[in-house]
Each structure stands twice: as structure tokens, then as C-alpha cells.
Short mmCIF file of C-alpha atoms and ligand atoms in Angstrom, two decimals:
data_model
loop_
_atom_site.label_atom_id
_atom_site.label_comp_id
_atom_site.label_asym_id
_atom_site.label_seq_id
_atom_site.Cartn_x
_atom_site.Cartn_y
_atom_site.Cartn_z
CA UNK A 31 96.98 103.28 121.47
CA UNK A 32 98.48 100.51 123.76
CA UNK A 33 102.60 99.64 123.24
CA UNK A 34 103.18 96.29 124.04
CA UNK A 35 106.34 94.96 125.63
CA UNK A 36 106.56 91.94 123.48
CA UNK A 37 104.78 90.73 120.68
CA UNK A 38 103.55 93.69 117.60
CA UNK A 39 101.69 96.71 117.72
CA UNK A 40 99.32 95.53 115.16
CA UNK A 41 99.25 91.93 113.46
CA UNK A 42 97.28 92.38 109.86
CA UNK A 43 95.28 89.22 109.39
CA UNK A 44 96.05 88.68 105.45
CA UNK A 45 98.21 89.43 103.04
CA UNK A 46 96.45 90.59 100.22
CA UNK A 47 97.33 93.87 98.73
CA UNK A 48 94.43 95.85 101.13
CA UNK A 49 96.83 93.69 103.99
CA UNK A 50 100.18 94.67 102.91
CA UNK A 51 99.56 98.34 102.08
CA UNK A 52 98.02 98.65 105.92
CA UNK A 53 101.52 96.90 107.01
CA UNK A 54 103.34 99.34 104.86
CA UNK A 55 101.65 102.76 105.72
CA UNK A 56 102.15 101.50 109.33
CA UNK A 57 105.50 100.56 109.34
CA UNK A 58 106.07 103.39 108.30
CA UNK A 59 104.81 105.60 111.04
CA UNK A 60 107.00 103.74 113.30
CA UNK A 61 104.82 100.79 114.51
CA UNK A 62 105.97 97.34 114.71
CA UNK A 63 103.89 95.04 112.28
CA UNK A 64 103.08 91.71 111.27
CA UNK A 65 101.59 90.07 108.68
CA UNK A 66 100.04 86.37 108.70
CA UNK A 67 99.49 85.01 105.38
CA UNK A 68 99.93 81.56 104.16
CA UNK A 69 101.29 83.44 100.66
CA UNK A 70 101.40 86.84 101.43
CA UNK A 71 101.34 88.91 97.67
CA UNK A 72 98.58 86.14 96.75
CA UNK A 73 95.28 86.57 96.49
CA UNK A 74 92.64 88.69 94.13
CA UNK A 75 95.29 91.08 93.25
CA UNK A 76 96.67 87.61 91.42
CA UNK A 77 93.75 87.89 89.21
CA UNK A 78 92.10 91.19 88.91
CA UNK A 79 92.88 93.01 85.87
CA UNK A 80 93.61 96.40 87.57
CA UNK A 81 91.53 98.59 85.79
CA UNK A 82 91.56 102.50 87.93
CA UNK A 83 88.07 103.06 87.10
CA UNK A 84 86.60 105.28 89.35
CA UNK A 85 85.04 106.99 86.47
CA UNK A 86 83.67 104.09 83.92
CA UNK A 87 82.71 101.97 86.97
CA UNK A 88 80.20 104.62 88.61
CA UNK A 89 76.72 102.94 89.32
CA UNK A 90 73.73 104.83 90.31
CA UNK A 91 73.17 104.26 94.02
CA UNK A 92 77.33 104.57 94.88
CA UNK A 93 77.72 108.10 94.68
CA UNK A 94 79.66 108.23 98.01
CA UNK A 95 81.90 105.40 97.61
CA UNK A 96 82.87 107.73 94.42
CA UNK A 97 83.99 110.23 96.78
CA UNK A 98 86.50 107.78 98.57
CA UNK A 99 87.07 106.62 94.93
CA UNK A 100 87.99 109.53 93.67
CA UNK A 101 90.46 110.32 96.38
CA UNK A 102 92.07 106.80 95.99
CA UNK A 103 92.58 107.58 91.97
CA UNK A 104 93.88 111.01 92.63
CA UNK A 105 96.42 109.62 95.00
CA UNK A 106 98.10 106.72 92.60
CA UNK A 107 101.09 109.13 90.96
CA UNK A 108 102.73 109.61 94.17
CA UNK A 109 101.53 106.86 95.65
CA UNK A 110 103.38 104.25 92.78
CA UNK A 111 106.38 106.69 92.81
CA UNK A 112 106.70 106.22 96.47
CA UNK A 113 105.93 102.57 96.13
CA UNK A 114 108.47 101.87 92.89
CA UNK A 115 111.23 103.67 95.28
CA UNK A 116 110.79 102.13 98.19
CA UNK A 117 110.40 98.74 96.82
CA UNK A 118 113.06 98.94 93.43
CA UNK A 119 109.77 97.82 91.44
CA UNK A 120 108.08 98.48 88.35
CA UNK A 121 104.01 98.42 88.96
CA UNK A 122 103.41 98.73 85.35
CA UNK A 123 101.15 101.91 86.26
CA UNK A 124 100.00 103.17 82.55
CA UNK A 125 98.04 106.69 82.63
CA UNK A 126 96.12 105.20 79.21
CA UNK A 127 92.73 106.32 79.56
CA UNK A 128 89.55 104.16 78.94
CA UNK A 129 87.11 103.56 76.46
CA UNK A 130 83.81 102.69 76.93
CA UNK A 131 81.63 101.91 73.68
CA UNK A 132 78.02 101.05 72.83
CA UNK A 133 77.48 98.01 69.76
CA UNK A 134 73.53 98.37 69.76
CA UNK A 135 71.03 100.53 70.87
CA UNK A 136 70.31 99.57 74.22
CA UNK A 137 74.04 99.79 74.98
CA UNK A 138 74.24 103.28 73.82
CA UNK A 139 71.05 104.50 75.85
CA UNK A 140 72.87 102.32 78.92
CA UNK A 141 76.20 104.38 78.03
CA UNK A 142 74.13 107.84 77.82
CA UNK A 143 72.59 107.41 81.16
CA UNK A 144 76.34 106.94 82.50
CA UNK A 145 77.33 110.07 81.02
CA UNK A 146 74.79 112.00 82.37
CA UNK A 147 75.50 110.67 85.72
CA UNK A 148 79.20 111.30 85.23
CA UNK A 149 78.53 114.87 84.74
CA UNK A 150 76.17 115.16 87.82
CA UNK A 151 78.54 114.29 89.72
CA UNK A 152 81.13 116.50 88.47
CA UNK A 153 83.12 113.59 86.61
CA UNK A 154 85.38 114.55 82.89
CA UNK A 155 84.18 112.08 80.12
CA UNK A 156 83.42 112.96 76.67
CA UNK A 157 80.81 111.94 74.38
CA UNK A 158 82.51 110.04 70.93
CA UNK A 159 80.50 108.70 68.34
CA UNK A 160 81.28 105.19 66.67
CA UNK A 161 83.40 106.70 63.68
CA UNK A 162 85.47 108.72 66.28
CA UNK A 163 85.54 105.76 69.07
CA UNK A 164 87.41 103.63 65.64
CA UNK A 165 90.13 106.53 64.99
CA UNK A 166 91.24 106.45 68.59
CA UNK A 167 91.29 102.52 68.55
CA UNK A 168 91.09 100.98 65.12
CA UNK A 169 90.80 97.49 66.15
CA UNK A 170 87.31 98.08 67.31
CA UNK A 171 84.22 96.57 65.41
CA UNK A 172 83.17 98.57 62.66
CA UNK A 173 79.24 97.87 64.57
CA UNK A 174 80.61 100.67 67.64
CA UNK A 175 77.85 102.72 67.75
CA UNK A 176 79.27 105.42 70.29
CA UNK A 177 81.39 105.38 73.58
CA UNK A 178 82.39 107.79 76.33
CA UNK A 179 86.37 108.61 76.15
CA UNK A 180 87.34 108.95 80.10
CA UNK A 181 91.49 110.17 79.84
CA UNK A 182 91.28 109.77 83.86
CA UNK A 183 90.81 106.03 84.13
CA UNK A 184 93.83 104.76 84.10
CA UNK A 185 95.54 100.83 85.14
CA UNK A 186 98.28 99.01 87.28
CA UNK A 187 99.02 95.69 86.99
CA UNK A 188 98.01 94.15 90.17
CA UNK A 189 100.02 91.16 90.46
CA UNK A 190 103.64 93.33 90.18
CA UNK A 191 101.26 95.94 92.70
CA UNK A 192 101.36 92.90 95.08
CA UNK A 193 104.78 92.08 94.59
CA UNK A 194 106.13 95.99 95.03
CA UNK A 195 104.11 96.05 98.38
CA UNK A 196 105.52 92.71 99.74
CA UNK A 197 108.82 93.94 99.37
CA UNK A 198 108.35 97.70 100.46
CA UNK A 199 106.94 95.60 103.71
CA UNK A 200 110.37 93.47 104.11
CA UNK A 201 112.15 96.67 103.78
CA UNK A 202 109.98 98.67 106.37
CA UNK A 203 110.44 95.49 109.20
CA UNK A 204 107.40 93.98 108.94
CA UNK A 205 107.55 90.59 109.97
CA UNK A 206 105.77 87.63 108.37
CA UNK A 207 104.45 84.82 109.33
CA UNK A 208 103.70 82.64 106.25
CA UNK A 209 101.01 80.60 107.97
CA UNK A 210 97.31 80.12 108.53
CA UNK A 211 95.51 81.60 110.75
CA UNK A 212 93.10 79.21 113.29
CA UNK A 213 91.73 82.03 115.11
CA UNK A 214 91.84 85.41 116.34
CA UNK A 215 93.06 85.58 120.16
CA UNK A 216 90.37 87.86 122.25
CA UNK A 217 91.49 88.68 126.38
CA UNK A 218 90.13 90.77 128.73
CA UNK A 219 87.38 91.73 125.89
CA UNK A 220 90.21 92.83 123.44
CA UNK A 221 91.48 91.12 120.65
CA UNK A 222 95.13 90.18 121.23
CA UNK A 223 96.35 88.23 118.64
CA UNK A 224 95.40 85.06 116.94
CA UNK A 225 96.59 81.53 116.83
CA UNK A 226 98.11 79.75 113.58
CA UNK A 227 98.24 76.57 112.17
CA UNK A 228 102.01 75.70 113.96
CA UNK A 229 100.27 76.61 117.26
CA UNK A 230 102.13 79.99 117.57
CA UNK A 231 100.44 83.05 118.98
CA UNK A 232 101.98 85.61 117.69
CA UNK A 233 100.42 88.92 120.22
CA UNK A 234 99.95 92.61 119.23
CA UNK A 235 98.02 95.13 120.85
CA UNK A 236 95.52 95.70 117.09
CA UNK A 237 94.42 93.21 114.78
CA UNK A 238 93.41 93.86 111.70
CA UNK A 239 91.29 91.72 109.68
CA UNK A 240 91.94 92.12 106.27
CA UNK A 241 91.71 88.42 104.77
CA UNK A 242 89.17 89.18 101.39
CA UNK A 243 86.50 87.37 101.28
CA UNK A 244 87.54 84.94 104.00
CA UNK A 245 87.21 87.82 106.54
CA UNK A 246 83.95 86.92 108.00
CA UNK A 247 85.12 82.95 108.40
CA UNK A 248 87.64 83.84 110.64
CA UNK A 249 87.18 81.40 114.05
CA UNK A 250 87.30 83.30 117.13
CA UNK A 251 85.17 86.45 115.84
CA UNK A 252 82.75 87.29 119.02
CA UNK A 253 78.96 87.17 117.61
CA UNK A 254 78.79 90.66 117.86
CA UNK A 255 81.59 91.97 115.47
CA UNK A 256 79.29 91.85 112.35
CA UNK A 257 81.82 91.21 108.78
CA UNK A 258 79.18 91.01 105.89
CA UNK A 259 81.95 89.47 103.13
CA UNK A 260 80.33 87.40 100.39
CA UNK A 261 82.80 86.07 97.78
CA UNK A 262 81.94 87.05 94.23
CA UNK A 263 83.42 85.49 91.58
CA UNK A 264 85.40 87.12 88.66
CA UNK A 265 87.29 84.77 85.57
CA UNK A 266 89.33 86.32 83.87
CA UNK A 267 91.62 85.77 80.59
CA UNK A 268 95.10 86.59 80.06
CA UNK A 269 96.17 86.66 76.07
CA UNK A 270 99.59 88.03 74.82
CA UNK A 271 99.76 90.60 71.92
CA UNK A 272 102.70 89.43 69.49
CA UNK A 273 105.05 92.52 68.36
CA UNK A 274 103.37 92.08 65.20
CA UNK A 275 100.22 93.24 65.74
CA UNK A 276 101.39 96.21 68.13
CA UNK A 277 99.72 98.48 69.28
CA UNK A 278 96.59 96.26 69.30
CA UNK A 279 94.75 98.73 71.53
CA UNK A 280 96.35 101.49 73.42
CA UNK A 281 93.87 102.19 76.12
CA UNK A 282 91.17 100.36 78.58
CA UNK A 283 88.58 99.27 76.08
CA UNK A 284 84.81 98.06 77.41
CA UNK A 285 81.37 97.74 77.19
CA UNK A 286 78.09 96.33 78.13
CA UNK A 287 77.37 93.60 75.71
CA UNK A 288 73.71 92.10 76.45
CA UNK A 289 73.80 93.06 80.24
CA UNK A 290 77.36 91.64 81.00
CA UNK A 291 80.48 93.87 81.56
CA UNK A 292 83.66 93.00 79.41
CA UNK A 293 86.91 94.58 79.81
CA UNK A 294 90.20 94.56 77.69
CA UNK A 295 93.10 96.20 79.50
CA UNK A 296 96.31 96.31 77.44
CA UNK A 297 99.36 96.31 79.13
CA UNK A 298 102.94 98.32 77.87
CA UNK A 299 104.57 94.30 78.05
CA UNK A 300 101.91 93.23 75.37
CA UNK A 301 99.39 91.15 77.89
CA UNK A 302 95.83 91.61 77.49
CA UNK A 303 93.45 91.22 80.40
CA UNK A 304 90.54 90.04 79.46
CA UNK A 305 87.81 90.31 82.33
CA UNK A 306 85.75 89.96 83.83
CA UNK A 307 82.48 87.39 85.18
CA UNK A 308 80.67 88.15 88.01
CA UNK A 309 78.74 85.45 89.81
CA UNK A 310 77.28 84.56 93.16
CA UNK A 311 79.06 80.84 93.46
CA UNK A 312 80.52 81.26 97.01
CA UNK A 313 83.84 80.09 97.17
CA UNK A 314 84.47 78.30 94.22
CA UNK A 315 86.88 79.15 91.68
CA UNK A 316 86.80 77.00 89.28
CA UNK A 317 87.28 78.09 85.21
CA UNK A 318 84.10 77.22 83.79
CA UNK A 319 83.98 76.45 79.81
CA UNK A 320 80.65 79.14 79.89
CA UNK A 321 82.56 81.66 82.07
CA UNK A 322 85.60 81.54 78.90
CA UNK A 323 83.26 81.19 76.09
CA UNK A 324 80.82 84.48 77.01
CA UNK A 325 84.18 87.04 77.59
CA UNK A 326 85.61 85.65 74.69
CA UNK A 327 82.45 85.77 72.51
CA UNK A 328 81.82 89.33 74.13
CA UNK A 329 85.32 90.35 73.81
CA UNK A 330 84.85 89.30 70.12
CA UNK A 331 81.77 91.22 69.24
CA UNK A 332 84.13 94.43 70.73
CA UNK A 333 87.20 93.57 69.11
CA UNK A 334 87.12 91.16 66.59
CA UNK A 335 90.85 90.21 66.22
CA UNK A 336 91.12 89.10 69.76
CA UNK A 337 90.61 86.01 68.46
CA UNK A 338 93.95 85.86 66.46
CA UNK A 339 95.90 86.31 69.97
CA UNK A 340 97.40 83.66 71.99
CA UNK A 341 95.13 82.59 75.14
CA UNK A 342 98.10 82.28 78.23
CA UNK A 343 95.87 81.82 81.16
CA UNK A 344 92.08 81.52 82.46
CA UNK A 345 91.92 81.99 86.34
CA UNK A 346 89.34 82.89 89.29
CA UNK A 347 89.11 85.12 91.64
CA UNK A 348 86.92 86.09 94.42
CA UNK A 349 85.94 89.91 95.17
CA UNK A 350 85.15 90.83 98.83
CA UNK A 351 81.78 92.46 98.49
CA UNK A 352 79.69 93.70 100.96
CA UNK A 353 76.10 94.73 101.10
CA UNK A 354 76.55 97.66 99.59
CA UNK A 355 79.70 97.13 97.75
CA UNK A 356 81.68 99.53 99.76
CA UNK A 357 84.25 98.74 101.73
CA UNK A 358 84.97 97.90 105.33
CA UNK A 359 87.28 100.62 107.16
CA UNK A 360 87.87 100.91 110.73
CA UNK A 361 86.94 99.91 114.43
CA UNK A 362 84.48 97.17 115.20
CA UNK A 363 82.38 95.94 118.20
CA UNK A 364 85.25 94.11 119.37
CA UNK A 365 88.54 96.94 120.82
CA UNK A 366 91.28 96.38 119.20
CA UNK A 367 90.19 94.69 116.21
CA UNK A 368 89.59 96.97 112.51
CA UNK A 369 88.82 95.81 109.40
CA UNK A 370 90.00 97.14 106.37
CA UNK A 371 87.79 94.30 103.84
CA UNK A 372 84.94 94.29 101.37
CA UNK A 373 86.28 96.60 98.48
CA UNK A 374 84.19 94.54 96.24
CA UNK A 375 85.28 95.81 92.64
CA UNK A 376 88.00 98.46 93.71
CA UNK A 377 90.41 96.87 95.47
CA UNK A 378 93.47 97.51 93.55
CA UNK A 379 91.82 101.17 93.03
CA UNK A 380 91.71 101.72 97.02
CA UNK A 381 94.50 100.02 97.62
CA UNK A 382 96.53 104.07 98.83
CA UNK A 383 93.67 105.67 99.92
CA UNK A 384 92.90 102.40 102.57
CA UNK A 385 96.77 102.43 103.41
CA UNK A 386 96.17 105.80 104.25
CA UNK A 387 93.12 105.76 105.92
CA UNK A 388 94.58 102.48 108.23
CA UNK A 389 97.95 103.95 109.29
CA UNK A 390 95.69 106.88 110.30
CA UNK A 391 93.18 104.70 112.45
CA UNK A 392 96.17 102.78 113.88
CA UNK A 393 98.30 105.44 115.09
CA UNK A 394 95.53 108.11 116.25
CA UNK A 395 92.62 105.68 117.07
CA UNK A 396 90.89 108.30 114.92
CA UNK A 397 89.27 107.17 111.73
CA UNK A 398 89.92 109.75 109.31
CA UNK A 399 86.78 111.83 108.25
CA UNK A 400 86.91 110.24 104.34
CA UNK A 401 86.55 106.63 105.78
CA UNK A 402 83.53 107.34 108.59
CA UNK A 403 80.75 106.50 105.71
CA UNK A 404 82.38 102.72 105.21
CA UNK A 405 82.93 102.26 109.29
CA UNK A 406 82.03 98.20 110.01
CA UNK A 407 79.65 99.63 112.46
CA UNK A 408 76.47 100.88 109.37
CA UNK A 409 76.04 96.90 109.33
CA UNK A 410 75.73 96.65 113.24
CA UNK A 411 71.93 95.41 113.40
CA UNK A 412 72.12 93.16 110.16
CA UNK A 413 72.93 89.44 111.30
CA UNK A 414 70.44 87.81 109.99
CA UNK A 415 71.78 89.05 106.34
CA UNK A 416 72.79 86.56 104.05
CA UNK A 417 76.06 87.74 103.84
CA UNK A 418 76.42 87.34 107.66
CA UNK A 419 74.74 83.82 107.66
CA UNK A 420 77.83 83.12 104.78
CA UNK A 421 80.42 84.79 107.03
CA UNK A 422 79.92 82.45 110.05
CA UNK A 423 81.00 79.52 108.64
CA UNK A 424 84.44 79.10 110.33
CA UNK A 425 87.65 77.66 108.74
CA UNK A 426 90.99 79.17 108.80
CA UNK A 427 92.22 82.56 106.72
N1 LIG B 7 86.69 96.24 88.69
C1 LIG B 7 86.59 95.20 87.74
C2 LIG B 7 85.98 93.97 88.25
O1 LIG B 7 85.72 93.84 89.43
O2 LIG B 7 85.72 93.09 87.45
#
């Protein structure tokens, strides 16, 4: 590791939660950080629904991104003790559990498969059938025909994640600049910096690119630094359970209803997340009447008195996914620049382990040995990829 005279030791392109925990963990270890963000806190975190599921979310073909997973979910205790502290926030962390039904036949083979996966890989979940699913939660359809009851899964609520980070950062020194950024700075073969939208160039010996799903537009990337990001969109619902009808669920509740994934994730405050689409629309956003009506209608088939709650907010977001829909963690083709991108569905869920991991890689050089599988460079040979053909149109991050 270089120590420059003036300018940072690292500038963190973003200021997502993935960006601000990587400021934090680094701060801490004594390094002088900043953040560029146009609205540092913003970003998916402001929409995803925070669901800790390294257990219900297991799909065949992942079984190593479980491992980093794993270590992420094992970490959150301390990891939002340490945060609340240091930041004098609540992160709403709940250790609830999750509850994953079947309403037909072809969901409860689909659910069966996932158990048996779960337990060869070593994962706790327990086999419930419908009547027992109903006394844990009553408000489920009387149609449940089984579920698996996972007491590990547990939630945060993203948004108040984002907020508790941002603050922890202010407290640690880490300097923001609330701006765009035009373009990472590259001299002598090293990236250097990067130039915002006021024309200042603020300098730092690492960058790291941690902008979502805008990380492979980012003007000034050399062609071969490959960042295989693709946007995928995810609308989600927001309703509010009235005192009345408390507790309307007390734990994650989801399923598979016709091939789609629905998710309702009750909060201690009385929201209910609602979640979550997943489409291939590249970057728009934009609340579709279809996107509403299918959680709502398979939110409904689940739990039939959603439908007497009030609806507070629709919104979009966009996941970072990559390829394999694993993240992005460490060194690239280019010195000096590391990504820390691409956590697809478990961003809020890797959110301490890639703090960890980042601080690690920053102050050693060293990648730790958890985070080698998801190094940038297993994508080295694959620009002609869609993703990569996405990724290279430019704009500001
Ligand atoms: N992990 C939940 C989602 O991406 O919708």
C-alpha cells in the first residue's frame, strides 16, 4: 500500500450500503477515506426489503456463494451491535425466523427439493406441514399445503441499515463528496482518482468501485478491467399493519406461487414489505400496474388479509447481478482499482462480511481467503458477454 501526501488513501466510488460499509471498515483501520455519491445512504438499500436469507434463498448451482453467505449471516449480531453504537442508530435488526410455504403441489415438490438441498449442505430447516405452518402464523391461507420453518433467517431494515452506516462514516472521518462522478482518473497505469461533475479531482492512492449496477458505466474504465453488472429490477410494496390487527405475521413469510417468488417481511414498527419482481428491463424503474397487481395477487393467495392493509408505497429498485450472481470482491486488471459490486440478491445480507473482506484487501493488499472465489478476475476472458456489452455504455455514477 502507497500513502499519499495529499489527497485519500482510498476514494469509494458510491455510496450505497456495499460503499459505505467499505468506508467504514476502513476508516476504521486508520486510512483516510472518501466517499463520492450524489446521495450517499441512497440507492437499493432504499428499496430492498432486507430479508437475511442465506438459508430460504439457496439455489442449486450457488453452493459457494453460500459459504460467503453464511459467514456474512453469522456475522450480523456483532456486526449491528457495533454498528447501532457507533452510529446511535436503531437498524431494526429482528432475529424472526422465516417461513417458507407450499399452496399446491408443484410448490411443495419445489419446497422439498430445497429442503433436501438445505440439508446437503449442512443447513437447519425443518419440515412443517400446512396445519402446523397455520399455528405458527394464523393469517396464512387455510390452502398452505406445507412449508420449511428456517429460525436462522432473520431481517434488517435496509433503509435505517443505510442511514446507521452514513453516520458511523461521518463519525469515523470519512469525507464526502455529494457529487457525480464523470470518470475515474488512471496515471502512470494506476487509477488515481476520478473527476466529478464540479470538475474536482479529488486523488487517493485506491479506488474502489462500488456504484451497483452503474459500476460497469463508469467513463474512464481501461478496456481491460472487465465489470459484468446488469441491473435487475425488483418492485416492491410497502403496506402498514394498523395496531388492530397486530401481530399480523410475526416472521418472514414466502413462497413460490406459479414460478414467481413473493416475500412478506414484517417489521417490529408495523410495515410490511411486500417484495419482490425480478425482471431483465435494464435501467428502468418505473412501477408498473402488472409488477403491483402479480405481488399483490400472489401476496393474496399467501395471506389473504393483506388486502385489508393500507398500501404506503410502490418503488423500484435495481440489483447488481453478475453472471453468476455472486459478487465482485477485490483487485482488478487495472492497480489500484477493487471492486466490491454485483451482490445481486444479497446485498444487505453481505453488507459485514464485504466490509470485512475490503478493509482487509485495502490495508494488506491481500484478499482474504473467503473472498478469492468472487475475485473480478474469474470474468477476465468474457467481454463479449452481454453483461459486458451493457456495462460499456458510459454515463456518470
Ligand atoms: N433477496 C430478495 C430479492 O432480491 O428480492
Amino acid at each position: 500500500m502507497r500513502i499519499s501526501a495529499d489527497g485519500s488513501d482510498v476514494l469509494v466510488v458510491g455510496g450505497g450500503i456495499i460503499g459505505l460499509v467499505t468506508a467504514w471498515r476502513a476508516a476504521q483501520r486508520g486510512l483516510r477515506v472518501t466517499v463520492a455519491d450524489p446521495d450517499p445512504g441512497g440507492g437499493a438499500a432504499q428499496v430492498a426489503a432486507g430479508m437475511l436469507a442465506a438459508v430460504t434463498e439457496l439455489h442449486y448451482g450457488e453452493q459457494m456463494l453460500l459459504g460467503l453467505n453464511v459467514a456474512s449471516a453469522e456475522r450480523y449480531p456483532d456486526f449491528v451491535a457495533e454498528l447501532e453504537e457507533a452510529s446511535g442508530q436503531e437498524t431494526a435488526f429482528r432475529t424472526c425466523g422465516t417461513l417458507s410455504v407450499a399452496l399446491d403441489a408443484d410448490d411443495r415438490a419445489h419446497l422439498r427439493e430445497l429442503h433436501a438441498l438445505q440439508q446437503r449442505s449442512g443447513l437447519t430447516s425443518q419440515w412443517l406441514s400446512g396445519r402446523e405452518c397455520r399455528r405458527l402464523e394464523p393469517m396464512l391461507a387455510p390452502g398452505v399445503r406445507g412449508g420449511l420453518r428456517v429460525d436462522g433467517d432473520h431481517q434488517v431494515d435496509p433503509r435505517r441499515l443505510a442511514s446507521a452506516l452514513l453516520t458511523a462514516c461521518e463519525r469515523a472521518g470519512v469525507v464526502f463528496r455529494r457529487d457525480r462522478v464523470q470518470r475515474l482518473t488512471v496515471t502512470g497505469g494506476r487509477a488515481a482518482g476520478a473527476v466529478l461533475a464540479d470538475g474536482q479531482r479529488p486523488a487517493a492512492d485506491q479506488v474502489v468501485l462500488a456504484a451497483g449496477s452503474l459500476s460497469g458505466r463508469l467513463p474512464g474504465l481501461p478496456e481491460e478491467v472487465a465489470v459484468p453488472v446488469r441491473p435487475v429490477k425488483g418492485q416492491v410494496l410497502r403496506l402498514v399493519v394498523p395496531s388492530a390487527y397486530a401481530p399480523f405475521l410475526s416472521r418472514t413469510v414466502r413462497a413460490v406461487v406459479r414460478g414467481s417468488h413473493v416475500y412478506l417481511v414484517p417489521r417490529a414498527d408495523g410495515e410490511l414489505v411486500v417484495g419482490a419482481t425480478s425482471e431483465e428491463m435494464g435501467w428502468d424503474t418505473t412501477v408498473t400496474a402488472g409488477g403491483v397487481y402479480e405481488l399483490l395477487r400472489d401476496a393474496h393467495e399467501l395471506v389473504p388479509g393483506i388486502t385489508e392493509l393500507p398500501l404506503t408505497e410502490t418503488r423500484a429498485g435495481l440489483r447488481p447481478a453478475s453472471p453468476d450472481n455472486a459478487p465482485l470482491l477485490g483487485p482488478t486488471a487495472l492497480p489500484g482499482l477493487h471492486l466490491a459490486t454485483g451482490h445481486h440478491r444479497n446485498g444487505v445480507l453481505l453488507t459485514p462480511v464485504t466490509g470485512e473482506v475490503m478493509a482487509t484487501l485495502l490495508t494488506t493488499g491481500e484478499l482474504p481467503a473467503m473472498a478469492r472465489p468472487f475475485s473480478p478476475n474469474r470474468f477476465a476472458t468474457t467481454g463479449d458477454s452481454p453483461a459486458s456489452a451493457s456495462a460499456h455504455e458510459e454515463q456518470p455514477v
